XYZ file of C-alpha atoms in Angstrom:
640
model
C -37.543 29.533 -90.280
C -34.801 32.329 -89.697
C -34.869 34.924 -92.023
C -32.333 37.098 -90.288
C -30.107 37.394 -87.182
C -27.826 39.747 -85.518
C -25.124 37.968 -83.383
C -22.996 39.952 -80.608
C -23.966 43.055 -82.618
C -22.365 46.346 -81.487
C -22.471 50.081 -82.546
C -21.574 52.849 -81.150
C -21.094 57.058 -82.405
C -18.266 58.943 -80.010
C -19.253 57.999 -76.299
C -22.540 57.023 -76.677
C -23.522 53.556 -77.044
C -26.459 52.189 -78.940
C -25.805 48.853 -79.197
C -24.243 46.534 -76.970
C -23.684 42.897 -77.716
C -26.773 42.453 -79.124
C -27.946 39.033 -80.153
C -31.920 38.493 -81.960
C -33.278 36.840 -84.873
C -36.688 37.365 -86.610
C -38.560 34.268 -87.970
C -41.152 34.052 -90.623
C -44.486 35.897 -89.599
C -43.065 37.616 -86.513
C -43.915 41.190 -86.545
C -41.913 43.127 -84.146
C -42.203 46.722 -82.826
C -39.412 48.297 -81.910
C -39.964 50.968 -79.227
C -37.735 53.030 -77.212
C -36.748 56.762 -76.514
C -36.346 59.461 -78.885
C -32.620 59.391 -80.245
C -31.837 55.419 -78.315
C -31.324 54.070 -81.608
C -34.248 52.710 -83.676
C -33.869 54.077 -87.083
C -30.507 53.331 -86.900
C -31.095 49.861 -86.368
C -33.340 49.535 -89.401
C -30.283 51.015 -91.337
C -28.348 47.875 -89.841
C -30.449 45.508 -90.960
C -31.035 47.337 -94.765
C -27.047 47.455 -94.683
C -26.914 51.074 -95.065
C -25.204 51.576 -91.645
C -22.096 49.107 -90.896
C -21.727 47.752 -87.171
C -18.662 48.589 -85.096
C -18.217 44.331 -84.289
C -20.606 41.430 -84.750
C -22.446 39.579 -87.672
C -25.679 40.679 -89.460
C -27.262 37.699 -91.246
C -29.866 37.555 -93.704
C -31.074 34.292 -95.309
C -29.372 34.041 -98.469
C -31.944 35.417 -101.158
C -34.092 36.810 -98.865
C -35.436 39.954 -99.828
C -35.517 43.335 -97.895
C -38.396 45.879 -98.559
C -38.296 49.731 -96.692
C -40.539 52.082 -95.786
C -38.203 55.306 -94.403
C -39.627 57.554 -92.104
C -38.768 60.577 -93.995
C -40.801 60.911 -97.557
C -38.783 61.819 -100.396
C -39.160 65.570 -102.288
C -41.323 66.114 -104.780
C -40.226 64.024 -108.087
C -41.111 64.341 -111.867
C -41.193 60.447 -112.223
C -44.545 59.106 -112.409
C -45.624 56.915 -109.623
C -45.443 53.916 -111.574
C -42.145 54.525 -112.708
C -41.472 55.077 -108.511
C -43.203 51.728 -107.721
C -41.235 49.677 -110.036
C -38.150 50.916 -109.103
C -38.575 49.468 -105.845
C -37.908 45.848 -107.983
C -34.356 46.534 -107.390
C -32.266 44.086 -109.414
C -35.367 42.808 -111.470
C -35.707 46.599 -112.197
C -32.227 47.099 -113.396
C -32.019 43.933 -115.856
C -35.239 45.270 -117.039
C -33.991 48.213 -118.096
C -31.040 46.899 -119.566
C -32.751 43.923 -121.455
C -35.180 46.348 -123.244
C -32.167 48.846 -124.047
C -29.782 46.317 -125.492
C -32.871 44.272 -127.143
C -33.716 47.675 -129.401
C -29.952 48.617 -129.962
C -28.464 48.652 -133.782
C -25.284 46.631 -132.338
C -27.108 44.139 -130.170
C -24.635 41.827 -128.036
C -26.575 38.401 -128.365
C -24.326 36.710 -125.964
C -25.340 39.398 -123.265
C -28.751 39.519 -124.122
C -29.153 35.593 -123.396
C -27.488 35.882 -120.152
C -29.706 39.168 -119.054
C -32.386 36.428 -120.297
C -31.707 34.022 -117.853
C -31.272 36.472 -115.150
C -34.653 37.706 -115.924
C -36.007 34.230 -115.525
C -34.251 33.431 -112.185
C -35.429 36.978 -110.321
C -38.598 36.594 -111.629
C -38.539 40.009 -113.593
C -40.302 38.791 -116.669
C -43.827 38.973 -114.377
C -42.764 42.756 -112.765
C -44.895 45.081 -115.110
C -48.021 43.003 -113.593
C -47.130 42.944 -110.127
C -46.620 46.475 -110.621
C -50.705 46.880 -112.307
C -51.888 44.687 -109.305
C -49.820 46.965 -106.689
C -51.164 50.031 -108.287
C -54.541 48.737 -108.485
C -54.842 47.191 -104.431
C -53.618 50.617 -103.432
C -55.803 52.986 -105.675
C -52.777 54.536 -107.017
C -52.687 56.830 -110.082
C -50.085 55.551 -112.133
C -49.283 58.776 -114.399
C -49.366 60.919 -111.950
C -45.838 62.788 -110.604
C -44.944 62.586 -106.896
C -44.719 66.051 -106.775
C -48.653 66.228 -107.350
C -49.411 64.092 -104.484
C -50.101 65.042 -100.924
C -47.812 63.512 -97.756
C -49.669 60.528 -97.458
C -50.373 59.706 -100.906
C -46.428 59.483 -101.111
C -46.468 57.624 -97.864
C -48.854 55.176 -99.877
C -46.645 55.276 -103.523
C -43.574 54.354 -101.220
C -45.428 51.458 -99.576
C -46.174 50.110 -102.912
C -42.715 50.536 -104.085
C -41.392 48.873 -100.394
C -44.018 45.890 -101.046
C -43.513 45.342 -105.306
C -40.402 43.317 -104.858
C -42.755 40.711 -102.553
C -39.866 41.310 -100.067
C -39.933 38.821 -97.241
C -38.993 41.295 -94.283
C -40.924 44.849 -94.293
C -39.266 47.155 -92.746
C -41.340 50.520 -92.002
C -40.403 53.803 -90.007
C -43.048 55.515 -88.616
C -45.681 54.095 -91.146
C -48.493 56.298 -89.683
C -47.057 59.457 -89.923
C -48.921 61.869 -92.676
C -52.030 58.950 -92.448
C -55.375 60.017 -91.853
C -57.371 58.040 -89.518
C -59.000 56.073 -93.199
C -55.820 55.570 -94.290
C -54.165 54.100 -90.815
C -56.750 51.622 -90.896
C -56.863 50.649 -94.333
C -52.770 50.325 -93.871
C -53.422 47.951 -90.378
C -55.811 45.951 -92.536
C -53.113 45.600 -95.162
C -50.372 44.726 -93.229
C -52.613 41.880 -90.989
C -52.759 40.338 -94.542
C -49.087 40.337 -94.704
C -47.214 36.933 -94.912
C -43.880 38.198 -94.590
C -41.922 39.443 -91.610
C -42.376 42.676 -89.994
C -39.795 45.160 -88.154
C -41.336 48.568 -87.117
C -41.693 51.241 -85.760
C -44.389 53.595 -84.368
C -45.533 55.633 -81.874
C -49.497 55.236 -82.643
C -50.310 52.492 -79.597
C -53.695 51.629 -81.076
C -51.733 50.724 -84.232
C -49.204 48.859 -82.127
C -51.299 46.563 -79.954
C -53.136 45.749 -83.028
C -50.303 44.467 -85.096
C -47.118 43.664 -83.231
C -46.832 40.000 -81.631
C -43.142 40.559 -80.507
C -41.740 43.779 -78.875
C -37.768 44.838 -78.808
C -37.611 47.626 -76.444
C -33.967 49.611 -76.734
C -33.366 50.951 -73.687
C -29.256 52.099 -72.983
C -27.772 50.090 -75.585
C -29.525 46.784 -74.538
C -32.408 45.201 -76.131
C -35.295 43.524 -73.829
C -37.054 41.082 -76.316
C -41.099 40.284 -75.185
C -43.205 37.885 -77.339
C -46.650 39.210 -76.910
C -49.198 42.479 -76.940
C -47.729 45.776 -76.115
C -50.373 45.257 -73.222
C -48.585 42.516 -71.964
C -45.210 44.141 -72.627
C -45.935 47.014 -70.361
C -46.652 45.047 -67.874
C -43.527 43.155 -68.055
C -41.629 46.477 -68.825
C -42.719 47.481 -65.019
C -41.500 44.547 -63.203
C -38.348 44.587 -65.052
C -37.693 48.075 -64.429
C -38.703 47.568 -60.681
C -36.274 44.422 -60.759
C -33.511 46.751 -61.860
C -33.891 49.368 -59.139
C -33.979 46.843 -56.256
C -30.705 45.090 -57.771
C -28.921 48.590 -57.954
C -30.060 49.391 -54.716
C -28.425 46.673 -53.463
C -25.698 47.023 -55.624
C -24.671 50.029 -53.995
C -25.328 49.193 -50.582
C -22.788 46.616 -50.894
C -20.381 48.870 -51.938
C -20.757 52.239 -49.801
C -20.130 49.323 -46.891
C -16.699 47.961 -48.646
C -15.579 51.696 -49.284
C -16.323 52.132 -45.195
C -14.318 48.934 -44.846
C -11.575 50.206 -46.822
C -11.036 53.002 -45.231
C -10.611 52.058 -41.881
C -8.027 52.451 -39.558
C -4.153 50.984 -39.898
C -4.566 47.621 -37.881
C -7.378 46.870 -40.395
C -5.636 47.834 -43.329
C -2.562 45.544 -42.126
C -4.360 42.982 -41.835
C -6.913 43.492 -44.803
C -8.006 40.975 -47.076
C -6.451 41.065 -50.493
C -9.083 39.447 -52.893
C -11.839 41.638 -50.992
C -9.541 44.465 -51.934
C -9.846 43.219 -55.256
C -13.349 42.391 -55.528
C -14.332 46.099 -54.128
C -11.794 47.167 -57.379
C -14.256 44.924 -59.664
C -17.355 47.048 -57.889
C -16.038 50.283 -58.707
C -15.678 49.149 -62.346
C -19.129 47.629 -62.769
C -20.323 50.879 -60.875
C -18.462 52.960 -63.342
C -19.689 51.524 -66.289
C -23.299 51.409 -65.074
C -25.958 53.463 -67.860
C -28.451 55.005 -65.495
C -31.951 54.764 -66.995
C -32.216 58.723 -68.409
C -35.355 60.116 -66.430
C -38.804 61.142 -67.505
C -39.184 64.243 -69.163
C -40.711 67.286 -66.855
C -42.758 69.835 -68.921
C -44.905 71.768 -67.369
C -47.402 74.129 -69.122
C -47.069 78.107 -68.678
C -50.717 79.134 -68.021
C -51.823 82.642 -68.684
C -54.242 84.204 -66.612
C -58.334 83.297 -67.308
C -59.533 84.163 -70.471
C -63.391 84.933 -70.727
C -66.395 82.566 -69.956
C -66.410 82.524 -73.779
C -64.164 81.530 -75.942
C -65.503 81.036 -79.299
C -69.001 81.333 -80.995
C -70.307 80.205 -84.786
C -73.190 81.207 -86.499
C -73.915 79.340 -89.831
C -70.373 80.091 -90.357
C -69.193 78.960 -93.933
C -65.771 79.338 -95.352
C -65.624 78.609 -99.288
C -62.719 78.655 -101.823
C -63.168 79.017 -105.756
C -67.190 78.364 -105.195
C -66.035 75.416 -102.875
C -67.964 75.049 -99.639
C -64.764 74.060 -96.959
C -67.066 74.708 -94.061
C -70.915 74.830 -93.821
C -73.235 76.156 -91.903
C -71.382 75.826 -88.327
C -72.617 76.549 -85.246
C -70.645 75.764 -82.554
C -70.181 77.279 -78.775
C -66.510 76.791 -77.522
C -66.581 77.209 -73.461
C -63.616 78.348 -71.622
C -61.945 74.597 -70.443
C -63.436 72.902 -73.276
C -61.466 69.954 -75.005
C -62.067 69.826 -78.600
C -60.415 66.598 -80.713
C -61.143 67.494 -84.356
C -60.900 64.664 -86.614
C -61.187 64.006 -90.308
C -59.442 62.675 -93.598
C -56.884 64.698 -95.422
C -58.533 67.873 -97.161
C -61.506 67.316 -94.849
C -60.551 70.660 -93.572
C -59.390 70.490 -90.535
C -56.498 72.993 -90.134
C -58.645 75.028 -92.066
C -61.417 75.440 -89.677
C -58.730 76.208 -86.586
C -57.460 79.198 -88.724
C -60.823 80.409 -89.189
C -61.470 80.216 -85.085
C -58.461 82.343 -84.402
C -59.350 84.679 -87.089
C -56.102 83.931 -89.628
C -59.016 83.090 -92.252
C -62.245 85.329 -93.080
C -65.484 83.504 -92.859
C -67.599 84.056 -95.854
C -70.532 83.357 -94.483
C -71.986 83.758 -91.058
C -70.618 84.892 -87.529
C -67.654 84.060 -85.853
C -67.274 85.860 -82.048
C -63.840 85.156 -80.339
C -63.951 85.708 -76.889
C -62.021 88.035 -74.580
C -58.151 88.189 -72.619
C -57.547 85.499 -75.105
C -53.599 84.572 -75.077
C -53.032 81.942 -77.879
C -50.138 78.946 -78.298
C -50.288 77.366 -81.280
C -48.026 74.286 -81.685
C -48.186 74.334 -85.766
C -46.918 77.476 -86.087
C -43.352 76.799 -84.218
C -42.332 74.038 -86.950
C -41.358 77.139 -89.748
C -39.661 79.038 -86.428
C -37.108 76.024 -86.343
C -34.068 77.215 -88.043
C -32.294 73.700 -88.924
C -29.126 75.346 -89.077
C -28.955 76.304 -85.315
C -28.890 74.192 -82.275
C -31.727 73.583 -79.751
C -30.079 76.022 -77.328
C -30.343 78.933 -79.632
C -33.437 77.971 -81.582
C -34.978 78.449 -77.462
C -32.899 81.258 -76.537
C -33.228 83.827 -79.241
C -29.928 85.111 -77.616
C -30.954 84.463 -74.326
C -28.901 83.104 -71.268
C -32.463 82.841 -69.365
C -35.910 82.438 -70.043
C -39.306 83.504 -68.312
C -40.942 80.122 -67.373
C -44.019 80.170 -64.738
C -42.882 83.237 -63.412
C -39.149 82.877 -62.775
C -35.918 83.215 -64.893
C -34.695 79.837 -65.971
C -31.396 79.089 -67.471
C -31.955 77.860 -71.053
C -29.587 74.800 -70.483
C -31.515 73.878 -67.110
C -35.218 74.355 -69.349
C -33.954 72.387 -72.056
C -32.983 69.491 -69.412
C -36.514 69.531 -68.423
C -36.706 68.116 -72.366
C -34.060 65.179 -71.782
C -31.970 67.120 -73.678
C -27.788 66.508 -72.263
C -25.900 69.213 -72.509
C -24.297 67.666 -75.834
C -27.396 67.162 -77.883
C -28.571 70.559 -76.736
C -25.572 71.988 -78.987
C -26.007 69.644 -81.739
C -27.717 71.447 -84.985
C -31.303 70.229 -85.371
C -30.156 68.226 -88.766
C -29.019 65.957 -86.660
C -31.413 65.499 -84.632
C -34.441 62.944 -84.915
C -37.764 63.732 -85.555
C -38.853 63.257 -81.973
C -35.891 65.187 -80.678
C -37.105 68.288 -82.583
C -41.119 67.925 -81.799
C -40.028 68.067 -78.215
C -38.110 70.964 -78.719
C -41.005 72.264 -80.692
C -43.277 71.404 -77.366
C -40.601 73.483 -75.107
C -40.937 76.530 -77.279
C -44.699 76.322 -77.023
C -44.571 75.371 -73.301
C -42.473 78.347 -72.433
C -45.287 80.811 -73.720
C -48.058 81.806 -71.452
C -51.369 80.874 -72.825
C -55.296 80.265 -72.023
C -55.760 78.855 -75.144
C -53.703 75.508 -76.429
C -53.802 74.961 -80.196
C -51.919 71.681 -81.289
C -51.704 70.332 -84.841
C -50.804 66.722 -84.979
C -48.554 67.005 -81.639
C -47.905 63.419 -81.328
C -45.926 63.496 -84.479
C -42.612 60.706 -83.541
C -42.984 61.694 -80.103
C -41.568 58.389 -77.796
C -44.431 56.863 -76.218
C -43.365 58.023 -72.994
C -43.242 61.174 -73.614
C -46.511 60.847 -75.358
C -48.025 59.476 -72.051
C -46.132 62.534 -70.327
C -47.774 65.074 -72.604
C -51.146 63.345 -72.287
C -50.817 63.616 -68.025
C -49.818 67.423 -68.665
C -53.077 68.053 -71.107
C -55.468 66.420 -68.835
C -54.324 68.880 -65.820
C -54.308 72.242 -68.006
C -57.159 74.363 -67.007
C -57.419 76.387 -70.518
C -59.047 75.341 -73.557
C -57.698 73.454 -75.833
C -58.465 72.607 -79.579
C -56.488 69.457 -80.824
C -56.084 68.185 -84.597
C -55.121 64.395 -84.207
C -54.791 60.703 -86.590
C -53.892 59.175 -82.768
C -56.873 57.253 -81.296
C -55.478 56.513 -78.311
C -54.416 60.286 -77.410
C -57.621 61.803 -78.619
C -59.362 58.959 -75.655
C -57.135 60.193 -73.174
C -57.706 64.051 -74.134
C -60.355 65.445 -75.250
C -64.012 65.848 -73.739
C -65.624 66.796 -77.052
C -65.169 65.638 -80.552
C -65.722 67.944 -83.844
C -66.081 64.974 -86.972
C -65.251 66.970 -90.326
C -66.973 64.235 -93.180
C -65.552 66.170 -95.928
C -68.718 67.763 -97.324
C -68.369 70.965 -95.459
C -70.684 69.901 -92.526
C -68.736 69.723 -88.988
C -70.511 67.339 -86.362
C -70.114 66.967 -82.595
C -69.868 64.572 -80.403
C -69.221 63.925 -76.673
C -65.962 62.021 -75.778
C -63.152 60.743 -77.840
C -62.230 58.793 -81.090
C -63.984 55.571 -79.291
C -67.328 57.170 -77.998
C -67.713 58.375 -81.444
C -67.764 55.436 -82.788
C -69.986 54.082 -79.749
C -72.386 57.450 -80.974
C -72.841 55.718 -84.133
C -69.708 57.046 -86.005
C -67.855 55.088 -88.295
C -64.584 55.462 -90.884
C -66.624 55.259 -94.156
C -68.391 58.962 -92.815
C -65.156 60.672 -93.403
C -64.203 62.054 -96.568
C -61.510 63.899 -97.795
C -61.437 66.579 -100.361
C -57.994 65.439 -102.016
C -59.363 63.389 -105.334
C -56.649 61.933 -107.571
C -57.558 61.872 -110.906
C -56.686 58.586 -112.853
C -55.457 58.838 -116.422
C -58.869 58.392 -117.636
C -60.273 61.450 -115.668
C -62.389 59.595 -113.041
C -61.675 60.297 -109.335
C -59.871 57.914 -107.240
C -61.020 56.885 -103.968
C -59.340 58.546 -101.327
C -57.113 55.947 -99.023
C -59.626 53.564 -97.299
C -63.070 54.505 -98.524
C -63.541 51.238 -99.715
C -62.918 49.745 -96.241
C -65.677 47.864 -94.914
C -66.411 49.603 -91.693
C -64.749 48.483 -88.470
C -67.582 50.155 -85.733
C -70.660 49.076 -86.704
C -73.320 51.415 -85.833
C -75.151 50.410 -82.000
C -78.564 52.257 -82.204
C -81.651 51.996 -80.265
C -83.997 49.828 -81.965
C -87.435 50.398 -80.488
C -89.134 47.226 -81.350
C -90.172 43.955 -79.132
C -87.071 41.234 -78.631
C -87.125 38.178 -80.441
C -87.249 35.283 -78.474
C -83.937 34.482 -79.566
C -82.531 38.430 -78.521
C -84.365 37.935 -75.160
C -82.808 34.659 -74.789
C -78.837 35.944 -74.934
C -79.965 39.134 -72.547
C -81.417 36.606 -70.243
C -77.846 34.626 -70.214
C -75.441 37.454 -70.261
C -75.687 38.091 -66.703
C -74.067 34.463 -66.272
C -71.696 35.040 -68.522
C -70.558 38.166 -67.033
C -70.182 36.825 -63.609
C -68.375 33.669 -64.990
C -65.767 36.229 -66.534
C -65.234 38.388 -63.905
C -64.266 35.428 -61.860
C -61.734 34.332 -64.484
C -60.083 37.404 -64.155
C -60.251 37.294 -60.608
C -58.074 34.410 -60.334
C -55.879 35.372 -63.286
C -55.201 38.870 -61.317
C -54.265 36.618 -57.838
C -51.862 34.845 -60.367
C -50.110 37.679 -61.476
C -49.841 39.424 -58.237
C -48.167 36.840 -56.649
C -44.138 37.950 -56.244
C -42.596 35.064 -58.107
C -44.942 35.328 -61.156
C -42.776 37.237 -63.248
C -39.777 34.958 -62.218
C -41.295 32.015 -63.885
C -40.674 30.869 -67.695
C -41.412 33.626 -69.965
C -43.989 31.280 -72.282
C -46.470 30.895 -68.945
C -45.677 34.882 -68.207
C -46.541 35.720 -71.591
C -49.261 33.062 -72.270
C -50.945 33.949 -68.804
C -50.562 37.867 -69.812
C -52.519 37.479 -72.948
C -55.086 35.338 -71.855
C -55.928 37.717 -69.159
C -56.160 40.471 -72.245
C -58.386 38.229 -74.142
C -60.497 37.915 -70.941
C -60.856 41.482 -70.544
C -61.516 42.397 -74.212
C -64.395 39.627 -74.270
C -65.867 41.151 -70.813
C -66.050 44.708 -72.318
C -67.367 43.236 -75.619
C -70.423 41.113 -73.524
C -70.626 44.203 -71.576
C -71.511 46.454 -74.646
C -73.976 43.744 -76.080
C -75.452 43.958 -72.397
C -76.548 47.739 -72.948
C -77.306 47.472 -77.066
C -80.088 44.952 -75.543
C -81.265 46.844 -72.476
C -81.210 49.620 -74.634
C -83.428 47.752 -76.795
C -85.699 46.587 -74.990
C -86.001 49.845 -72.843
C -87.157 51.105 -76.206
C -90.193 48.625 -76.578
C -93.309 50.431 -76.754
């Protein structure tokens, strides 16, 4: 069933175009991702569909009675209302009749006529049952209902808004950048609760683990248009490719054709006598589809500005503690840092994370222990820049300082020309940063930090509503920079692609590590339930709340060497995994010859998509046989 549709939809602010005619409808279960640059229009399309934007031509429909529940990107200032108050709010009109029932019911002149009609509004929205849903919302989430928003950390709000988004039992969820302020617990508590979800999804995100794992339909807005995929962001990316590569042969011939009919035009006066009229027009028609062509804005092109080599050293711990109040942050650390080293630190909110890079540069004082920082250290660090953004001023001056040029890689570089580099036009470059989106201003944030030579890279959450190709573009330039570099991340996928050393902060003060990314941790043994954040809420009774996803039950489960015989049945499946193995690979074999073939792609999207994902599930099953392949060998290596 349809619960909502956009028909010839378009919307555009002063020249720029972010919708164009489009047409889409979401049915019931769907859950769609929409991805796309920084500033091509997602948000705003969420605003469409909550009505709190109004299109320039076309029809929004939503199924009469449906309800709509948000989750904005940007969490709301600190408020004196308790969070239950917040939560029920989110009821809407059940909400409002609330409130008015119980104001007129305990009024000295009570309007009995009113009060029965409030009465049967109550019973047809359901509102008599909302102070329950409420208890049950606050309960599933671990929420403290007396306590203020202003008491609660960013994702704690995150969490209160969810509940407030998800008390009305909407039947679209609509959520902006759910993962941002989430700790790695709470990202996969939220992916657990939103599998669970029977409604219909529309979001957004950046965090590509979280994507592939939830999204079964991708709307990629790209120049105004809207490229719908059903299937995994896997299979989407591959599709994305040969469209794009589909596009660039058309134009190509596009304008081949007509650089020959402008030759043909112009040639000499016997031809132009004798000239044929409708070509003349149909050249006319080429310069107008020409003309109103959107070129596909390019890739961003950062490039890091590398100070000279600090020393062989860069950092060295010994039993290093840090404590606050009597509070042991950090314990006993010993840790050698190695110039080139890639450090991920990960951790739940209040493990102490940020903490622990202050104390490496030196902005902390240990209390305990040695800390040795190394020599010709020259230090960028990417959390600092976000209070150096005045909001007032645009991205040119923010850069600039007063500046016409800047010193980038050893050469003067107009500002304009740097910012470019950024995909900044020459427009948004003078627009004040309120305008901008969030991604707009963590790239400039990346060109400030880019522009400053530096051995040592310090980031703090960088991937922060980056566009995914830009996050891919940052990852390239990270795997290529010859410093060292320490990096504070909730993004699986990044940390994989990063870092060649992890740091695990469990929130008792003790700081573990581990070779590899998020992934090999959890291959070491590592799992969610280890990591524990300092940030308690208190309930009203004075017991401590579980911080967001404790109570999980652990995705990784734990693959170590058992050193004890196989069982006949164990030695059994080793025996047959080989065959298995071998069978698979030969699957995939043929799927690959399938897909490489030139008219694959032209064929009906159901076999594209259906042949796309079943080559996924092929691949995911290979690399799960292949880990059970090395748990056994590993276990029976271990015998005696």
């Amino acid at each position: 069933m349809t619960l909502l549709r956009l028909d010839a939809v378009n919307l555009s602010f002063g020249t720029e175009t972010l919708l164009d005619n489009v047409t889409l409808h979401v049915g019931e279960g769907e859950r769609v991702c929409i991805v796309g640059r920084n500033g091509a229009g997602k948000s705003t399309l969420l605003r469409l569909i909550q009505g709190k934007q109004r299109q320039d031509s076309g029809d929004i429909w939503l199924r009469p009675g449906g309800r709509v529940g948000v989750l904005e990107q940007e969490l709301p200032e600190g408020e004196e209302e308790t969070v239950a108050e917040i939560v029920m709010r989110g009821a809407g009109q059940a909400h409002q009749l609330l409130q008015e029932y119980l104001t007129l019911s305990v009024s000295e002149d009570i309007d009995l006529k009113r009060l029965e009609i409030l009465q049967h509004e109550l019973e047809a929205v359901g509102a008599w049952g909302l102070e329950q849903r409420v208890k049950t919302m606050l309960e599933k989430l671990e929420l403290p209902a007396d306590k203020t928003l202003s008491e609660l950390s960013g994702g704690w709000r995150r969490r209160v808004m969810l509940a407030r988004a998800l008390v009305a039992e909407p039947e679209i969820l609509l959520l902006d950048e759910p993962t941002n302020h989430l700790d790695l617990l709470a990202i996969d508590w939220l992916e657990s609760l939103l599998g669970d979800y029977k409604g219909a999804l529309v979001f957004i995100t950046h965090d590509r683990a979280f994507l592939q794992k939830l999204a079964n339909r991708i709307w990629e807005l790209d120049r105004g248009h809207i490229y719908d995929w059903s299937g995994t962001y896997r299979g989407f990316l591959e599709y994305r490719e040969q469209r794009l590569e589909e596009e660039a042969r058309h134009n190509a011939l596009f304008d081949k054709k007509l650089a020959q009919e402008e030759v043909w035009i112009r040639q000499g006066i016997k031809a132009r006598r004798t000239r044929n009229e409708g070509r003349v027009r149909a050249l006319q028609a080429l310069r107008r589809e020409r003309a109103e062509r959107r070129e596909r804005v390019g890739s961003a092109r950062m490039a890091l500005e590398e100070a000279g080599g600090s020393g062989k050293l860069v950092f060295e711990a010994e039993s290093l503690g840090y404590c606050v109040d009597g509070k042991s942050i950090i314990q006993n650390l010993n840790l050698r840092v190695m110039r080139g080293d890639r450090l991920g630190i990960i951790g739940a909110n209040g493990a102490g994370k940020s903490t622990l890079l202050k104390l490496l540069l030196g902005q902390l004082s240990v209390t305990s222990g040695n800390l040795q920082q190394g020599t010709k250290l020259e230090v960028a660090y990417f959390d600092q820049l976000r209070d150096a953004l005045d909001l007032d001023l645009s991205p040119v001056d923010n850069l600039s300082e007063g500046r016409e040029f800047i010193q980038v890689q050893g050469r003067n570089k107009h500002v304009m020309g740097y910012l470019s580099d950024f995909l900044f036009s020459p427009e948004r470059a003078r627009t004040p940063m309120r305008a901008l989106s969030g991604g707009e201003r963590n790239r400039l944030l990346l060109a400030k930090l880019f522009s400053k030579p530096a051995n040592l890279l310090v980031m703090d959450e960088p991937t922060n509503d980056l566009d995914i190709e830009t996050l891919e573009l940052l990852e390239e330039i990270l795997t290529e920079y010859e410093g060292t570099l320490l990096i504070v991340s909730h993004d699986r996928d990044f940390l994989d692609q990063v870092v060649t050393s992890t740091l695990v902060l469990d929130g008792s003060g003790e700081v573990k590590e581990y070779v590899g990314g998020f992934a090999d941790w959890l291959r070491q043994g590592g799992s969610l339930s280890q990591l524990k954040g300092r940030d308690q809420v208190k309930s009203e009774t004075g017991n401590p709340k579980k911080i967001a996803g404790e109570s999980l039950n652990v995705v990784a489960k734990q693959a170590k060497p058992v050193q004890q015989k196989l069982s006949y049945k164990l030695q059994r499946e080793l025996d047959a995994l080989p065959e298995k193995i071998e069978q698979l690979e030969a699957e995939l074999e043929k799927l690959q010859e399938i897909i490489a073939q030139p008219e694959f792609y032209q064929g009906p999207q159901e076999r594209v998509a259906g042949t796309l994902a079943s080559l996924t599930a092929k691949e995911e099953e290979l690399e799960s046989i292949m880990v059970r392949w090395v748990e056994l060998e590993a276990m029976q290596a271990g015998e005696g």
